[in-house]
Amino acid sequence: MDHNQDLKPPALADHPPLFKVLTWPPNFPDLNPIEYLLDALEKQAQSMEAPPCNLKDLLLTSWCQIPQDTFKGLESMPSWVRAVLAERGGTYTIL
């Protein structure tokens, strides 16, 4: 399967996107926004003194406690990627 193929379910195809989709360079995994957020979520969940008794509550509670600065870091990721690509070469496109 082509990794660039649109994998949206048909129900979502009729709706405008809720966020910009970045074409992410596969050779820069450290700049992956999903990994960045999952790392923050994991750290928050592990730091809880008395975690909730189920996974859903653990994730919701942890998500709500992620510091706002973490999300500001995500907002700056496109500029990080542009800087890395300018230094090492490659392309960057906001879809």
XYZ file of N, CA and C in Angstrom:
285
model
N 0.843 -1.179 0.000
C 0.000 0.000 0.000
C 0.885 1.239 0.000
N 0.539 2.212 -0.782
C 1.275 3.469 -0.846
C 1.094 4.225 0.466
N 2.195 4.607 1.116
C 2.089 5.279 2.405
C 1.461 6.661 2.297
N 1.351 7.215 1.111
C 0.723 8.520 0.938
C -0.767 8.413 0.637
N -1.269 7.189 0.529
C -2.673 6.979 0.205
C -3.553 7.547 1.314
N -4.666 8.173 0.920
C -5.603 8.739 1.879
C -6.355 7.603 2.556
N -6.212 7.468 3.869
C -6.810 6.359 4.594
C -8.036 6.770 5.397
N -8.649 7.918 5.086
C -9.811 8.369 5.835
C -11.001 7.459 5.563
N -11.766 7.132 6.625
C -13.003 6.395 6.402
C -13.958 7.240 5.564
N -14.845 6.606 4.794
C -15.768 7.364 3.941
C -16.572 8.417 4.697
N -16.937 8.148 5.952
C -17.725 9.113 6.724
C -16.959 10.404 6.968
N -15.640 10.332 7.043
C -14.832 11.525 7.289
C -14.478 12.261 6.009
N -14.599 11.604 4.882
C -14.206 12.210 3.613
C -15.067 13.416 3.259
N -16.302 13.474 3.763
C -17.212 14.571 3.442
C -17.054 15.777 4.354
N -16.207 15.690 5.366
C -16.050 16.771 6.337
C -14.693 17.446 6.174
N -14.641 18.753 6.428
C -13.345 19.434 6.346
C -12.426 18.942 7.468
N -11.124 18.967 7.243
C -10.197 18.508 8.286
C -10.244 19.428 9.503
N -10.018 18.849 10.677
C -10.006 19.618 11.911
C -8.634 20.220 12.186
N -7.612 19.737 11.496
C -6.259 20.224 11.710
C -5.468 20.056 10.426
N -4.348 20.758 10.351
C -3.477 20.635 9.184
C -2.706 19.324 9.271
N -2.613 18.628 8.172
C -1.856 17.381 8.104
C -0.486 17.709 7.537
N 0.540 17.307 8.247
C 1.901 17.564 7.805
C 2.443 16.340 7.085
N 3.130 16.551 5.981
C 3.870 15.478 5.344
C 5.174 15.381 6.124
N 5.283 14.343 6.935
C 6.402 14.267 7.869
C 7.549 13.465 7.285
N 8.759 14.004 7.312
C 9.901 13.265 6.775
C 10.156 11.997 7.594
N 10.151 10.821 6.977
C 10.311 9.581 7.723
C 11.688 9.422 8.352
N 12.669 10.170 7.882
C 14.013 10.029 8.434
C 14.247 10.932 9.647
N 13.189 11.553 10.180
C 13.323 12.406 11.360
C 12.336 11.967 12.442
N 12.468 10.735 12.980
C 11.485 10.256 13.955
C 11.467 11.072 15.239
N 12.562 11.733 15.592
C 12.586 12.529 16.815
C 11.697 13.761 16.713
N 11.312 14.130 15.516
C 10.451 15.289 15.324
C 9.009 14.873 15.048
N 8.648 13.675 15.438
C 7.300 13.172 15.218
C 6.376 13.728 16.301
N 5.350 14.505 15.944
C 4.482 15.115 16.956
C 3.686 14.096 17.762
N 3.340 12.972 17.164
C 2.600 11.946 17.902
C 3.488 11.347 18.991
N 4.736 11.029 18.639
C 5.664 10.491 19.633
C 5.893 11.497 20.758
N 5.979 12.758 20.410
C 6.183 13.826 21.386
C 5.018 13.856 22.384
N 3.793 13.797 21.873
C 2.616 13.824 22.740
C 2.466 12.539 23.545
N 2.713 11.393 22.915
C 2.609 10.129 23.644
C 3.635 10.057 24.769
N 4.818 10.601 24.545
C 5.838 10.644 25.585
C 5.364 11.506 26.756
N 4.782 12.662 26.454
C 4.264 13.544 27.506
C 3.135 12.859 28.276
N 2.258 12.160 27.565
C 1.147 11.454 28.202
C 1.668 10.338 29.110
N 2.653 9.592 28.623
C 3.229 8.508 29.423
C 3.901 9.049 30.686
N 4.672 10.120 30.552
C 5.334 10.707 31.722
C 4.309 11.180 32.744
N 3.238 11.795 32.266
C 2.200 12.279 33.168
C 1.521 11.110 33.877
N 1.215 10.051 33.147
C 0.557 8.881 33.744
C 1.459 8.218 34.783
N 2.757 8.128 34.492
C 3.685 7.486 35.421
C 3.930 8.329 36.665
N 3.696 9.631 36.577
C 3.965 10.503 37.719
C 2.803 10.554 38.714
N 1.683 9.946 38.383
C 0.522 9.978 39.274
C 0.789 9.126 40.507
N 0.487 9.686 41.691
C 0.706 8.943 42.930
C -0.317 7.824 43.100
N -1.574 8.115 42.807
C -2.638 7.114 42.920
C -3.392 7.073 41.596
N -2.902 6.262 40.640
C -3.551 6.241 39.330
C -4.976 5.694 39.403
N -5.850 6.150 38.510
C -7.220 5.626 38.463
C -7.216 4.115 38.219
N -8.357 3.491 38.463
C -8.422 2.026 38.387
C -8.632 1.489 36.977
N -8.892 2.350 35.988
C -9.036 1.827 34.624
C -8.271 2.704 33.635
N -7.988 2.131 32.491
C -7.150 2.792 31.489
C -7.777 4.085 30.972
N -9.074 4.065 30.720
C -9.745 5.258 30.199
C -9.577 6.436 31.155
N -9.842 6.218 32.434
C -9.702 7.298 33.415
C -8.246 7.731 33.564
N -7.331 6.769 33.499
C -5.907 7.096 33.583
C -5.503 8.022 32.442
N -5.910 7.665 31.223
C -5.540 8.476 30.060
C -6.206 9.847 30.088
N -7.487 9.895 30.437
C -8.185 11.187 30.492
C -7.589 12.101 31.557
N -7.336 11.549 32.730
C -6.756 12.343 33.812
C -5.353 12.818 33.436
N -4.560 11.917 32.888
C -3.193 12.272 32.492
C -3.196 13.322 31.395
N -4.081 13.166 30.408
C -4.156 14.118 29.296
C -4.470 15.522 29.806
N -5.426 15.615 30.731
C -5.834 16.925 31.257
C -4.736 17.576 32.089
N -3.783 16.794 32.557
C -2.713 17.330 33.390
C -1.422 17.612 32.622
N -1.417 17.376 31.326
C -0.231 17.703 30.530
C -0.081 19.223 30.528
N 1.090 19.740 30.871
C 1.288 21.194 30.915
C 1.057 21.850 29.548
N 0.518 23.052 29.561
C 0.243 23.781 28.321
C 1.516 24.033 27.512
N 2.653 24.134 28.178
C 3.918 24.340 27.458
C 4.215 23.183 26.503
N 3.734 21.992 26.850
C 3.921 20.831 25.975
C 3.249 21.071 24.635
N 2.051 21.619 24.666
C 1.317 21.880 23.430
C 1.947 23.033 22.655
N 2.521 23.989 23.373
C 3.231 25.078 22.693
C 4.445 24.519 21.955
N 5.075 23.498 22.540
C 6.188 22.835 21.865
C 5.747 22.192 20.562
N 4.550 21.627 20.561
C 4.012 21.035 19.334
C 3.798 22.090 18.261
N 3.326 23.264 18.669
C 3.070 24.335 17.708
C 4.350 24.784 17.016
N 5.477 24.628 17.691
C 6.739 25.058 17.091
C 7.403 23.955 16.260
N 6.850 22.746 16.255
C 7.476 21.647 15.516
C 7.640 21.909 14.024
N 6.674 22.518 13.338
C 6.911 22.789 11.913
C 8.166 23.624 11.668
N 8.447 24.583 12.549
C 9.664 25.380 12.351
C 10.910 24.544 12.636
N 10.816 23.592 13.563
C 11.945 22.687 13.817
C 12.222 21.860 12.576
N 11.156 21.337 11.982
C 11.313 20.502 10.790
C 11.913 21.313 9.651
N 11.427 22.530 9.445
C 11.991 23.386 8.389
C 13.481 23.621 8.618
N 13.867 23.848 9.870
C 15.277 24.087 10.183
C 16.124 22.843 9.906
N 15.626 21.676 10.301
C 16.364 20.431 10.057
C 16.488 20.176 8.562
N 15.390 20.371 7.835
C 15.429 20.143 6.392
C 16.335 21.142 5.688
N 16.370 22.375 6.169
C 17.263 23.369 5.580
C 18.718 22.952 5.779
N 18.992 22.347 6.926
C 20.353 21.913 7.239
C 20.735 20.631 6.501
N 19.815 19.662 6.455
C 20.132 18.337 5.907
C 19.548 18.075 4.526
N 18.680 18.942 4.065
C 18.034 18.734 2.768
C 16.753 17.932 2.903
N 15.889 18.072 1.940
C 14.616 17.359 1.950
C 13.486 18.313 1.632
N 12.264 17.817 1.730
C 11.103 18.646 1.437
C 10.149 18.663 2.612
N 9.314 19.682 2.646
C 8.344 19.869 3.718
C 7.109 20.500 3.108
N 5.952 19.902 3.340
C 4.714 20.415 2.774
C 3.618 20.387 3.821
N 2.857 21.464 3.941
C 1.653 21.461 4.769
C 0.491 21.216 3.831
N -0.247 20.149 4.081
C -1.389 19.806 3.229
C -2.616 20.563 3.662
